[in-house]
mmCIF file of C-alpha atoms in Angstrom:
data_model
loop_
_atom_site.group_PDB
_atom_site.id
_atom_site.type_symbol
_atom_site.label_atom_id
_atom_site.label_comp_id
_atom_site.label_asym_id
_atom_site.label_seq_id
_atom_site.Cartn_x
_atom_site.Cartn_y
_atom_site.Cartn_z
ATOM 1 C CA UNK A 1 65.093 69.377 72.742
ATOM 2 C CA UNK A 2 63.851 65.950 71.507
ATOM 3 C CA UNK A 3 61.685 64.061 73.255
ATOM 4 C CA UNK A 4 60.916 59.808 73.155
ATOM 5 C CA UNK A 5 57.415 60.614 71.779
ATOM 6 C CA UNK A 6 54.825 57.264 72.701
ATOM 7 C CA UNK A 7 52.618 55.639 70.148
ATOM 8 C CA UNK A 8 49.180 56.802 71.184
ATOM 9 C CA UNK A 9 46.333 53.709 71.041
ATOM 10 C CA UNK A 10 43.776 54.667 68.768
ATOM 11 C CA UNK A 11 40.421 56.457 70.637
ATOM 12 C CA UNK A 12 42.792 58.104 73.772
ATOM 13 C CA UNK A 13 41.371 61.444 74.428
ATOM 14 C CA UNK A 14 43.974 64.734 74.880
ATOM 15 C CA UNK A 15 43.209 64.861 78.163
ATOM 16 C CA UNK A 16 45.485 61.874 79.257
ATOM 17 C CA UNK A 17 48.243 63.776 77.806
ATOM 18 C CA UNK A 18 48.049 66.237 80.169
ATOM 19 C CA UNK A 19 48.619 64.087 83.278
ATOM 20 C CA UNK A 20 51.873 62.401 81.451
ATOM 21 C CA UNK A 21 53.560 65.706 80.665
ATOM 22 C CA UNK A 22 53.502 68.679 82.124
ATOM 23 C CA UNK A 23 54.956 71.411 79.699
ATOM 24 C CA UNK A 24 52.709 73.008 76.541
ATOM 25 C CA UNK A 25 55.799 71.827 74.124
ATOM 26 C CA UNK A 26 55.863 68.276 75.230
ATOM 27 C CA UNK A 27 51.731 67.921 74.934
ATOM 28 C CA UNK A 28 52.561 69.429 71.304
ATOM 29 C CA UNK A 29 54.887 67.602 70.041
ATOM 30 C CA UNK A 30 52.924 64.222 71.480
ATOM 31 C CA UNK A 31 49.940 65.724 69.508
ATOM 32 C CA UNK A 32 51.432 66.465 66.130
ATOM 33 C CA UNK A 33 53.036 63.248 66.716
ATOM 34 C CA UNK A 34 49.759 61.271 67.778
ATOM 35 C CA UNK A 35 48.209 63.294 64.263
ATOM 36 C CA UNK A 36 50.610 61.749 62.056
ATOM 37 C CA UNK A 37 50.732 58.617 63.230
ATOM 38 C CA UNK A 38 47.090 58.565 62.231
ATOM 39 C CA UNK A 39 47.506 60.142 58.873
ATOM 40 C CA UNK A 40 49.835 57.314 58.418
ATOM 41 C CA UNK A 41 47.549 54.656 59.246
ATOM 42 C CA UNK A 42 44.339 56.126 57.079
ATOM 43 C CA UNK A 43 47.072 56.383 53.982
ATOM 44 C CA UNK A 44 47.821 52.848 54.428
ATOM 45 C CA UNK A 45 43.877 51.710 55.175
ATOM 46 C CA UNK A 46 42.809 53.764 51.953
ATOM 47 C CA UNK A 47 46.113 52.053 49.598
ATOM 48 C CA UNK A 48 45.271 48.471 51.008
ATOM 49 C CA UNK A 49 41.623 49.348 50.078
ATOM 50 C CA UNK A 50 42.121 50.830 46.637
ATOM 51 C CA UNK A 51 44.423 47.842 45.881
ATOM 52 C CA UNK A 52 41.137 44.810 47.167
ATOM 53 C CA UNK A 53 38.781 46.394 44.777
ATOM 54 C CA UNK A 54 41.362 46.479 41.769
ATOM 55 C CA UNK A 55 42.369 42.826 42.452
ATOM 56 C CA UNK A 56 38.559 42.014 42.962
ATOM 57 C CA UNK A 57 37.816 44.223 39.609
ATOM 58 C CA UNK A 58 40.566 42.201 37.899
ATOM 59 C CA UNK A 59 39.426 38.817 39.314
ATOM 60 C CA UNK A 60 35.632 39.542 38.000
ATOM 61 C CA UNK A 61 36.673 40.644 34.404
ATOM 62 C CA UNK A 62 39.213 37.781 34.057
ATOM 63 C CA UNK A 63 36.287 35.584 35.031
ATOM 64 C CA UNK A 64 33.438 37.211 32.606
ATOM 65 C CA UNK A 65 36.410 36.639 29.889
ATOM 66 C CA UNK A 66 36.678 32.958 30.391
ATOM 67 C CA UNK A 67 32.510 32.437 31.176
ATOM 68 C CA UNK A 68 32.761 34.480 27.580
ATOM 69 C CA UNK A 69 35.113 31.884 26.411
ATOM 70 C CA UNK A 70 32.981 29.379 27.268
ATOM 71 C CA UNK A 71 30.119 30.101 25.897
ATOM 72 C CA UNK A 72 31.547 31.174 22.940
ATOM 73 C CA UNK A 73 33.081 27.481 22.687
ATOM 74 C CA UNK A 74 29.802 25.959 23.923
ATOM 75 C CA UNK A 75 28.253 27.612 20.572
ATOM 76 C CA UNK A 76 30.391 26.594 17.927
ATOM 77 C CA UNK A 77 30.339 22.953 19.566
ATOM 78 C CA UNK A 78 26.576 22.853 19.203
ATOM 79 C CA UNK A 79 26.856 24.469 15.851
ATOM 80 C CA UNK A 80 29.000 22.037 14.112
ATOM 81 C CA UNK A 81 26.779 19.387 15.808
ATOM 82 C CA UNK A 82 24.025 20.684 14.030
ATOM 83 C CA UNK A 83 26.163 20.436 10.824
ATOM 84 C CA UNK A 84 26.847 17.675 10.735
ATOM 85 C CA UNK A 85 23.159 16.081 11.901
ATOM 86 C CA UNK A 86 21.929 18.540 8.701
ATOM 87 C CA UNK A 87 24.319 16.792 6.373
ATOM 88 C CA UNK A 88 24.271 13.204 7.720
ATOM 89 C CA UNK A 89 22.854 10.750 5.204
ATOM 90 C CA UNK A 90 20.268 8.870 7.401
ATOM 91 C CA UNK A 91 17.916 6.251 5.438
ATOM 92 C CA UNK A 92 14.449 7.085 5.865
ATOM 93 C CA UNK A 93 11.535 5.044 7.801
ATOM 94 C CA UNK A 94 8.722 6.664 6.098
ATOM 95 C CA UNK A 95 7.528 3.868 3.201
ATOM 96 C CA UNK A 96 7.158 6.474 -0.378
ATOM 97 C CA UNK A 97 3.204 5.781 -1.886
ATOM 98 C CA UNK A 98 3.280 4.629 -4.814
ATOM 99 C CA UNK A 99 2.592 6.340 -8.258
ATOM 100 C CA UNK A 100 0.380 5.224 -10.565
ATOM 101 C CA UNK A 101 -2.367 6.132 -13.127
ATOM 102 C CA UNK A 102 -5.161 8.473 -11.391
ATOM 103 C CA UNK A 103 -8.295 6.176 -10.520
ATOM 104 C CA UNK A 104 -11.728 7.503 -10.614
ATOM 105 C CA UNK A 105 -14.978 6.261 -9.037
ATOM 106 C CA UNK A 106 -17.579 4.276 -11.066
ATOM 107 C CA UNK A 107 -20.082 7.092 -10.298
ATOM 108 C CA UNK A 108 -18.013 10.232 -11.072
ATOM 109 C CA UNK A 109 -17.273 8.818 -14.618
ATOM 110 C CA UNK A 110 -20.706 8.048 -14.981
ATOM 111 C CA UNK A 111 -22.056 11.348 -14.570
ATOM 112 C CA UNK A 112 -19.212 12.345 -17.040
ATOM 113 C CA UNK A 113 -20.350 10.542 -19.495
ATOM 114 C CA UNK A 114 -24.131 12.010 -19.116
ATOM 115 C CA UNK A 115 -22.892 15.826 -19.489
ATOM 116 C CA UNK A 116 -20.806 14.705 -23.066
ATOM 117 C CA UNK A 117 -24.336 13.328 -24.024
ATOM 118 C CA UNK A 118 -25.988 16.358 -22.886
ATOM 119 C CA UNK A 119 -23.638 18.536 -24.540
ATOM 120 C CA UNK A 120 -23.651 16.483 -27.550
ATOM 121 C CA UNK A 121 -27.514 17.098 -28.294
ATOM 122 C CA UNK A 122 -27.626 20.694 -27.788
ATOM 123 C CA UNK A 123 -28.195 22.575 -30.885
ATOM 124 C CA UNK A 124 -25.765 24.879 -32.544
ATOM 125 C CA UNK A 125 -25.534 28.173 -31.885
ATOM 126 C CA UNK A 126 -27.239 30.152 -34.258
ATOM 127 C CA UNK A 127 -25.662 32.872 -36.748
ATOM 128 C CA UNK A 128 -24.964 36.440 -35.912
ATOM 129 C CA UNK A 129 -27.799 39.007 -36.689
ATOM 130 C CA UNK A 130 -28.838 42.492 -36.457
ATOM 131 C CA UNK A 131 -31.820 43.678 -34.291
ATOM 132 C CA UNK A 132 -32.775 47.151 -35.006
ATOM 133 C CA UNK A 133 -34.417 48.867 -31.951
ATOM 134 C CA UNK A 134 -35.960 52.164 -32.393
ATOM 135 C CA UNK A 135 -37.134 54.619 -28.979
ATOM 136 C CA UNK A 136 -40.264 56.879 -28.670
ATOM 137 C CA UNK A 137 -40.330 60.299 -27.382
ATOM 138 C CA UNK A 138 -42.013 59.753 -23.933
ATOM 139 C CA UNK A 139 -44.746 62.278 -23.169
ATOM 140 C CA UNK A 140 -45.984 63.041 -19.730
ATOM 141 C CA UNK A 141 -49.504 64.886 -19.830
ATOM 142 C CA UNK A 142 -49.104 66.871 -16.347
ATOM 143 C CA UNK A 143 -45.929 68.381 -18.088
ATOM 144 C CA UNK A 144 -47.080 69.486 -21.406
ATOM 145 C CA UNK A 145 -49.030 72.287 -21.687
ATOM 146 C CA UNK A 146 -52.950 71.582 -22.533
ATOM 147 C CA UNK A 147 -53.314 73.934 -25.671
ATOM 148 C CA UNK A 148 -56.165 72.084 -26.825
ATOM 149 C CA UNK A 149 -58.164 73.949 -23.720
ATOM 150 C CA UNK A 150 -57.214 76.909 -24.919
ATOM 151 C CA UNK A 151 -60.436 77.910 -26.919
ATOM 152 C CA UNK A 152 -59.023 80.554 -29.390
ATOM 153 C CA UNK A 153 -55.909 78.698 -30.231
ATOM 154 C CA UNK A 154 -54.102 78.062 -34.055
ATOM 155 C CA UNK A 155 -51.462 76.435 -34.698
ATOM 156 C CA UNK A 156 -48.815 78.531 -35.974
ATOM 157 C CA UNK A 157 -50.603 81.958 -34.752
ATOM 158 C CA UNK A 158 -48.129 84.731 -32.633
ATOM 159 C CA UNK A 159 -50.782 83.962 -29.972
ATOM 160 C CA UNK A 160 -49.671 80.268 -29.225
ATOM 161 C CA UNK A 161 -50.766 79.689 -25.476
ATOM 162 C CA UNK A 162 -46.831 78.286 -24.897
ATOM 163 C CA UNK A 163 -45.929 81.995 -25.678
ATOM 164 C CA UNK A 164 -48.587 83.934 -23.748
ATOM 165 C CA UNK A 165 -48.143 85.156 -20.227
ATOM 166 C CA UNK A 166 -51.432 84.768 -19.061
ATOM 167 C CA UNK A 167 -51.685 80.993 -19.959
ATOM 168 C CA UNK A 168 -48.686 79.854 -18.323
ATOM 169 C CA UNK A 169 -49.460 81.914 -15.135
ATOM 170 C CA UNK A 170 -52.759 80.416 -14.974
ATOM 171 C CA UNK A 171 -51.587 76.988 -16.179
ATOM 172 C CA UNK A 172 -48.566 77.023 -13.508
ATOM 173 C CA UNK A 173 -51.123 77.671 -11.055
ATOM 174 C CA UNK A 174 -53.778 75.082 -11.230
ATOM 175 C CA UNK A 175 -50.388 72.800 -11.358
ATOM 176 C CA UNK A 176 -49.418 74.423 -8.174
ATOM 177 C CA UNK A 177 -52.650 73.991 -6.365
ATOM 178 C CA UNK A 178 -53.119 70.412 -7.248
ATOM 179 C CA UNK A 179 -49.909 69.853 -5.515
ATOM 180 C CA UNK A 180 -47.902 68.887 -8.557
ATOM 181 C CA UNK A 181 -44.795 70.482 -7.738
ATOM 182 C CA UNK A 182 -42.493 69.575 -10.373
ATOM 183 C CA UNK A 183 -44.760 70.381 -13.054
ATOM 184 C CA UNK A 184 -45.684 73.882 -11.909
ATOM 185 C CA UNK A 185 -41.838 74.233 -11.645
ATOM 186 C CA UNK A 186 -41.595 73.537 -14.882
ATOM 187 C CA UNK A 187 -43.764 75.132 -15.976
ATOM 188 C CA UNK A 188 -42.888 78.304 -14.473
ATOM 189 C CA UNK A 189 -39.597 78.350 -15.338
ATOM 190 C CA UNK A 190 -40.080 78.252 -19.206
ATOM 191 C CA UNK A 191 -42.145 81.566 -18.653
ATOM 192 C CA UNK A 192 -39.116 82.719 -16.763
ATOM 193 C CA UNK A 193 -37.224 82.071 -19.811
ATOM 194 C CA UNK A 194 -39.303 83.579 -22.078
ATOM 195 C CA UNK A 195 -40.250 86.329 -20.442
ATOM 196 C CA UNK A 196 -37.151 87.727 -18.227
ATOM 197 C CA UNK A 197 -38.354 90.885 -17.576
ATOM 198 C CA UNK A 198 -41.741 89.744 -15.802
ATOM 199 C CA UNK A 199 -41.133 88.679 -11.916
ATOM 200 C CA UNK A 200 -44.017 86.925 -11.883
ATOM 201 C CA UNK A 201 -42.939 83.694 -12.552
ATOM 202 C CA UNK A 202 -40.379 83.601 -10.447
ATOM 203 C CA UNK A 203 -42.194 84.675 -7.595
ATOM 204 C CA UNK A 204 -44.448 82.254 -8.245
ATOM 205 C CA UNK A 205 -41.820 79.733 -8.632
ATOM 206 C CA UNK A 206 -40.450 80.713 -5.006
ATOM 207 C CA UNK A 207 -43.905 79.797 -3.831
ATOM 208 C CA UNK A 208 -42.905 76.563 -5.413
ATOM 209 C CA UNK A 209 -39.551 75.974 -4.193
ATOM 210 C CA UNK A 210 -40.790 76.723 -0.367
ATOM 211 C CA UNK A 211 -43.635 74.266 -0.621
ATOM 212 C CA UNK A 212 -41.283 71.532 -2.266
ATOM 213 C CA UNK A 213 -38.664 71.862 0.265
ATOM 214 C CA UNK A 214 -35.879 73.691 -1.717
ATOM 215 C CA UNK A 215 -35.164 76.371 0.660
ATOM 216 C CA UNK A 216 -32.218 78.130 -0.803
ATOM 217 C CA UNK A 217 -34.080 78.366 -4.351
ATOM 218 C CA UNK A 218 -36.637 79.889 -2.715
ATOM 219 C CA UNK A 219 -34.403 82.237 -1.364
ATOM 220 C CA UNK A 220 -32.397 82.591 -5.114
ATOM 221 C CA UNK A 221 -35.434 83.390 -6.732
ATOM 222 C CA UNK A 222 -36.911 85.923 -4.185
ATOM 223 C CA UNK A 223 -33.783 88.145 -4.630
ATOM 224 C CA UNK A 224 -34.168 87.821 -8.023
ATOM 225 C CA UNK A 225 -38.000 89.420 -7.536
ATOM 226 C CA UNK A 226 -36.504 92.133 -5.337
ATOM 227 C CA UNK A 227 -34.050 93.024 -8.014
ATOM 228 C CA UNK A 228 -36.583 93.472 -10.543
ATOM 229 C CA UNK A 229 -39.084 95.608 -8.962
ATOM 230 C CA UNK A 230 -36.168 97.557 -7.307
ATOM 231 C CA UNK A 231 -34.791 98.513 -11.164
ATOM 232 C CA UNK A 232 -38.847 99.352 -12.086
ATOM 233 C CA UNK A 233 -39.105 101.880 -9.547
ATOM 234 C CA UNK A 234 -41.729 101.782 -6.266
ATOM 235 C CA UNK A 235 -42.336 98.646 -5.008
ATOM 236 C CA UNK A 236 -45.467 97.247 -5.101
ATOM 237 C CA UNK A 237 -46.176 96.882 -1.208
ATOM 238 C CA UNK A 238 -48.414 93.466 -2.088
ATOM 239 C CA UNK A 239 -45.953 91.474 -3.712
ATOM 240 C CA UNK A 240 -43.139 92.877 -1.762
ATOM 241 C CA UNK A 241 -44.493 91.538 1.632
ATOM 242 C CA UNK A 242 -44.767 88.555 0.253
ATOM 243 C CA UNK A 243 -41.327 87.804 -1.137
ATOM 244 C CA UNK A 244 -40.074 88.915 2.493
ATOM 245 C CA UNK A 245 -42.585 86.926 3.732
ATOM 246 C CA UNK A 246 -41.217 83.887 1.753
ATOM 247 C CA UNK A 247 -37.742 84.439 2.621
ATOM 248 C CA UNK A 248 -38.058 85.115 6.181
ATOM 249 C CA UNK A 249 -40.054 81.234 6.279
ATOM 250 C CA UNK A 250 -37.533 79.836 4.261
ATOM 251 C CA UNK A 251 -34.621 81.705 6.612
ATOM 252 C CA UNK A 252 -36.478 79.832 9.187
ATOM 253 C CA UNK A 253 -36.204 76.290 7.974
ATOM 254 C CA UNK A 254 -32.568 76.765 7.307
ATOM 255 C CA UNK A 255 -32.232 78.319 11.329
ATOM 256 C CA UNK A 256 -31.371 81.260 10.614
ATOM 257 C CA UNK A 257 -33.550 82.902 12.786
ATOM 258 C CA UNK A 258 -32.048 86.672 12.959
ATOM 259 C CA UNK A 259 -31.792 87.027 9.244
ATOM 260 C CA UNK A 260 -35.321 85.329 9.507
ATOM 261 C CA UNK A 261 -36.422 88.419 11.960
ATOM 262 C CA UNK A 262 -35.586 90.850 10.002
ATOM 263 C CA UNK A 263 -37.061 89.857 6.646
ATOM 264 C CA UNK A 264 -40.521 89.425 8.650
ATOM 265 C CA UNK A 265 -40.008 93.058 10.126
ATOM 266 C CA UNK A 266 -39.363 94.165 6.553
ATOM 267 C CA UNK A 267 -42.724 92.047 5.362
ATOM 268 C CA UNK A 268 -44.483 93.863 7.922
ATOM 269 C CA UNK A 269 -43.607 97.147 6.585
ATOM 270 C CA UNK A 270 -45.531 96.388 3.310
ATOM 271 C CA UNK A 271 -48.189 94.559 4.158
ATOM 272 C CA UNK A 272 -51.436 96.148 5.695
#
């Protein structure tokens, strides 16, 4: 059975249907009817729609090409006018200065001519010669060792006070105590190299070395002293406590206080 089906106005609930026909199959069909009719119409908003933005789309693109053009055009005008302004032979305004000799004050060329004069009675320069300079040993009398104190001293004898043990010991020592360090270095050090077996000096020297400053020489040489009297056998408890002694005040001026610590607790094991 076919039925005259009526356009339904857009927003018209389901419930007016009911009061038009009275049948499930007539409400139906009106509905599937009503549903198309509305598919229809969204199908046809949406093409209509697709189809405004492509026109607009095409309408913007086709007017970036010809502002493109344009400008593009614009350019090459205003290049070639350039061009042709670079190229175009216009007389020039500006008046050239003229060249001529140079021209110098009255005052500059008379100072000139004083310097030529000056120059002129200077006296030549004398010939080449030869100057022969000759250089003296320098000698400093805190450094060199006082032999002529020495009472039983010959020159020449085995018992030169430079090679005897007790001179330079006592010799390094009134150096030390009247506070000339470098010289009581010195002086200690030779005896070091003559004598490399006696630990003297260079215990002596450490005493140096802390009272100059030069910590970590004072440390260098108070190993050395412990090496020594380790390889003779039994320390000797005096001299012992001091080279700990030494090294634990030289630990401390380099703060290193825990190595410091324990050289002092190994001084005090030697020491009264």
């Amino acid at each position: 059975m076919c039925l005259e089906v009526p356009k339904l106005e857009c927003g018209r609930q389901w419930e007016d249907l009911e009061r038009t026909f009275e049948s499930y199959e007539e409400k139906q069909s009106v509905r599937n009817e009503a549903i198309r009719l509305h598919q229809e119409d969204e199908s046809l908003r949406e093409k209509t729609n697709v189809e405004t933005l492509r026109n607009r789309e095409r309408e913007s693109l086709l007017k970036s090409m010809e502002d493109h053009e344009k400008a593009k055009k614009k350019m090459s005008q205003r290049q070639e006018a350039v061009k042709l302004s670079f190229f175009r032979d216009t007389p020039s305004t500006e008046k050239k200065p003229e060249v001529g000799p140079p021209r110098f004050s009255t005052t500059l060329a008379l100072r000139v001519a004083k310097e030529k004069e000056a120059w002129a009675k200077l006296p030549p320069p004398r010939e080449a010669g030869t100057i022969l300079v000759t250089f003296s040993q320098s000698s400093n009398p805190k450094r060199e060792f006082d032999i002529a104190k020495e009472p039983n001293h010959k020159s020449g004898s085995k018992s030169a006070p430079e090679k005897d043990k007790a001179y330079l010991l006592k010799r390094g020592g009134e150096l030390f105590h009247a506070n000339d360090l470098e010289a009581a270095i010195e002086v200690f050090t030779h005896g070091a190299k003559r004598y490399p077996t006696d630990e003297r000096f260079l215990n002596n020297r450490s005493a140096c070395y802390l009272k100059a400053g030069n910590y970590h020489g004072t440390l260098e040489d108070c190993s050395q002293v412990l090496e020594c009297l380790g390889k003779r056998g039994p320390m000797n408890n005096e001299t012992a406590g001091k080279v700990h002694t030494r090294r634990s005040f030289a630990l401390q001026e380099l703060e290193m206080f825990r190595e410091a610590l324990i050289e002092m607790d190994a001084a005090i094991q030697y020491l009264p």
